[in-house]
């Protein structure tokens, strides 16, 4: 079902593409980017928190209007870097189960660089989650404190949640936002 929520009759994906046309390519590979300092991490968290309360809308990425977990990460990236490195293709809610490909992890590796061990996770990092170890990553969030993360939660909104054991055991990837692209 196409969402036509506060968009003047357009589908959210149409609005996103009109507001954010052709994305810029990364000028520097993520592996060559400067380390993630505390001030930069604070900025990421501040931007992510500014999205709290944005309603959940599949495939959307507009602060205050709607977003899904990927849309939140895309929106934070835009506010930090000015443009997205690529636009995702249209996807269904069950895309991860259908394709069997680990598209979120692949995209994170392309734009964030190498995965980090969970033990090295720190505020400002991107988290990927999978519901079962044999499935691809299907959810994303941003670490806001050692025990909290911000994510777009289906049937709710963008929220800050406790990183309780049930979430921690589903972490399938940790990535650091590049300071420069």
mmCIF file of C-alpha atoms in Angstrom, residues 2-97:
data_model
loop_
_atom_site.group_PDB
_atom_site.id
_atom_site.type_symbol
_atom_site.label_atom_id
_atom_site.label_comp_id
_atom_site.label_asym_id
_atom_site.label_seq_id
_atom_site.Cartn_x
_atom_site.Cartn_y
_atom_site.Cartn_z
ATOM 1 C CA UNK A 2 1.453 3.370 -0.966
ATOM 2 C CA UNK A 3 1.576 5.873 1.887
ATOM 3 C CA UNK A 4 0.137 9.273 1.032
ATOM 4 C CA UNK A 5 0.624 10.806 4.471
ATOM 5 C CA UNK A 6 1.065 14.593 4.548
ATOM 6 C CA UNK A 7 2.669 14.605 1.133
ATOM 7 C CA UNK A 8 0.108 16.297 -1.069
ATOM 8 C CA UNK A 9 -1.041 12.990 -2.577
ATOM 9 C CA UNK A 10 2.413 11.717 -3.512
ATOM 10 C CA UNK A 11 3.874 8.447 -2.326
ATOM 11 C CA UNK A 12 6.570 8.911 0.303
ATOM 12 C CA UNK A 13 9.209 7.487 -2.043
ATOM 13 C CA UNK A 14 8.230 10.097 -4.657
ATOM 14 C CA UNK A 15 8.576 12.904 -2.124
ATOM 15 C CA UNK A 16 11.927 11.598 -0.950
ATOM 16 C CA UNK A 17 13.264 11.414 -4.475
ATOM 17 C CA UNK A 18 12.030 14.947 -5.313
ATOM 18 C CA UNK A 19 13.461 16.407 -2.104
ATOM 19 C CA UNK A 20 16.726 14.506 -2.429
ATOM 20 C CA UNK A 21 17.584 14.007 -6.088
ATOM 21 C CA UNK A 22 20.581 12.161 -7.409
ATOM 22 C CA UNK A 23 22.856 11.426 -4.464
ATOM 23 C CA UNK A 24 26.528 12.259 -4.479
ATOM 24 C CA UNK A 25 29.079 9.474 -4.515
ATOM 25 C CA UNK A 26 31.486 9.247 -1.607
ATOM 26 C CA UNK A 27 34.643 11.168 -2.501
ATOM 27 C CA UNK A 28 36.709 9.150 -0.046
ATOM 28 C CA UNK A 29 36.178 5.460 0.710
ATOM 29 C CA UNK A 30 34.866 4.967 4.284
ATOM 30 C CA UNK A 31 38.010 3.012 5.187
ATOM 31 C CA UNK A 32 40.087 6.177 4.568
ATOM 32 C CA UNK A 33 37.885 8.467 6.694
ATOM 33 C CA UNK A 34 39.029 10.129 9.878
ATOM 34 C CA UNK A 35 38.251 8.410 13.194
ATOM 35 C CA UNK A 36 34.988 9.143 14.960
ATOM 36 C CA UNK A 37 35.661 11.721 17.708
ATOM 37 C CA UNK A 38 33.403 12.481 20.661
ATOM 38 C CA UNK A 39 32.130 15.778 19.198
ATOM 39 C CA UNK A 40 31.194 14.066 15.947
ATOM 40 C CA UNK A 41 29.426 11.241 17.816
ATOM 41 C CA UNK A 42 27.534 13.834 19.887
ATOM 42 C CA UNK A 43 26.396 15.501 16.663
ATOM 43 C CA UNK A 44 25.146 12.177 15.249
ATOM 44 C CA UNK A 45 23.209 11.471 18.446
ATOM 45 C CA UNK A 46 21.770 14.992 18.529
ATOM 46 C CA UNK A 47 20.575 14.689 14.934
ATOM 47 C CA UNK A 48 19.128 11.207 15.559
ATOM 48 C CA UNK A 49 17.288 12.459 18.676
ATOM 49 C CA UNK A 50 15.792 15.299 16.623
ATOM 50 C CA UNK A 51 13.940 12.568 14.674
ATOM 51 C CA UNK A 52 12.283 11.124 17.819
ATOM 52 C CA UNK A 53 8.517 11.178 17.406
ATOM 53 C CA UNK A 54 8.651 10.955 13.599
ATOM 54 C CA UNK A 55 5.916 8.445 12.687
ATOM 55 C CA UNK A 56 6.866 5.066 11.249
ATOM 56 C CA UNK A 57 6.305 5.032 7.479
ATOM 57 C CA UNK A 58 7.716 2.251 5.315
ATOM 58 C CA UNK A 59 10.382 3.513 2.836
ATOM 59 C CA UNK A 60 10.072 7.127 4.005
ATOM 60 C CA UNK A 61 12.870 9.421 5.186
ATOM 61 C CA UNK A 62 11.361 12.795 6.127
ATOM 62 C CA UNK A 63 11.824 14.120 9.651
ATOM 63 C CA UNK A 64 8.495 14.816 11.322
ATOM 64 C CA UNK A 65 6.561 13.223 8.451
ATOM 65 C CA UNK A 66 7.657 9.589 8.428
ATOM 66 C CA UNK A 67 10.506 7.133 8.193
ATOM 67 C CA UNK A 68 11.424 3.515 8.689
ATOM 68 C CA UNK A 69 14.682 2.367 10.290
ATOM 69 C CA UNK A 70 16.644 2.790 7.054
ATOM 70 C CA UNK A 71 14.984 6.157 6.470
ATOM 71 C CA UNK A 72 16.174 7.326 9.881
ATOM 72 C CA UNK A 73 19.776 6.369 9.077
ATOM 73 C CA UNK A 74 19.478 8.010 5.652
ATOM 74 C CA UNK A 75 18.087 11.195 7.222
ATOM 75 C CA UNK A 76 20.858 11.371 9.812
ATOM 76 C CA UNK A 77 23.444 10.800 7.056
ATOM 77 C CA UNK A 78 21.907 13.685 5.023
ATOM 78 C CA UNK A 79 21.976 16.056 7.992
ATOM 79 C CA UNK A 80 25.585 15.140 8.763
ATOM 80 C CA UNK A 81 26.994 14.899 5.220
ATOM 81 C CA UNK A 82 24.579 16.878 3.034
ATOM 82 C CA UNK A 83 23.613 14.123 0.611
ATOM 83 C CA UNK A 84 23.189 10.380 0.513
ATOM 84 C CA UNK A 85 25.811 8.190 -1.135
ATOM 85 C CA UNK A 86 23.054 6.210 -2.893
ATOM 86 C CA UNK A 87 19.284 5.847 -2.896
ATOM 87 C CA UNK A 88 17.947 2.431 -1.973
ATOM 88 C CA UNK A 89 15.715 0.699 -4.484
ATOM 89 C CA UNK A 90 12.066 0.208 -3.542
ATOM 90 C CA UNK A 91 11.681 -2.578 -0.989
ATOM 91 C CA UNK A 92 8.862 -4.530 0.606
ATOM 92 C CA UNK A 93 8.501 -5.006 4.388
ATOM 93 C CA UNK A 94 9.600 -8.643 4.004
ATOM 94 C CA UNK A 95 12.482 -7.910 1.597
ATOM 95 C CA UNK A 96 15.175 -9.502 3.763
ATOM 96 C CA UNK A 97 13.384 -12.829 3.967
#
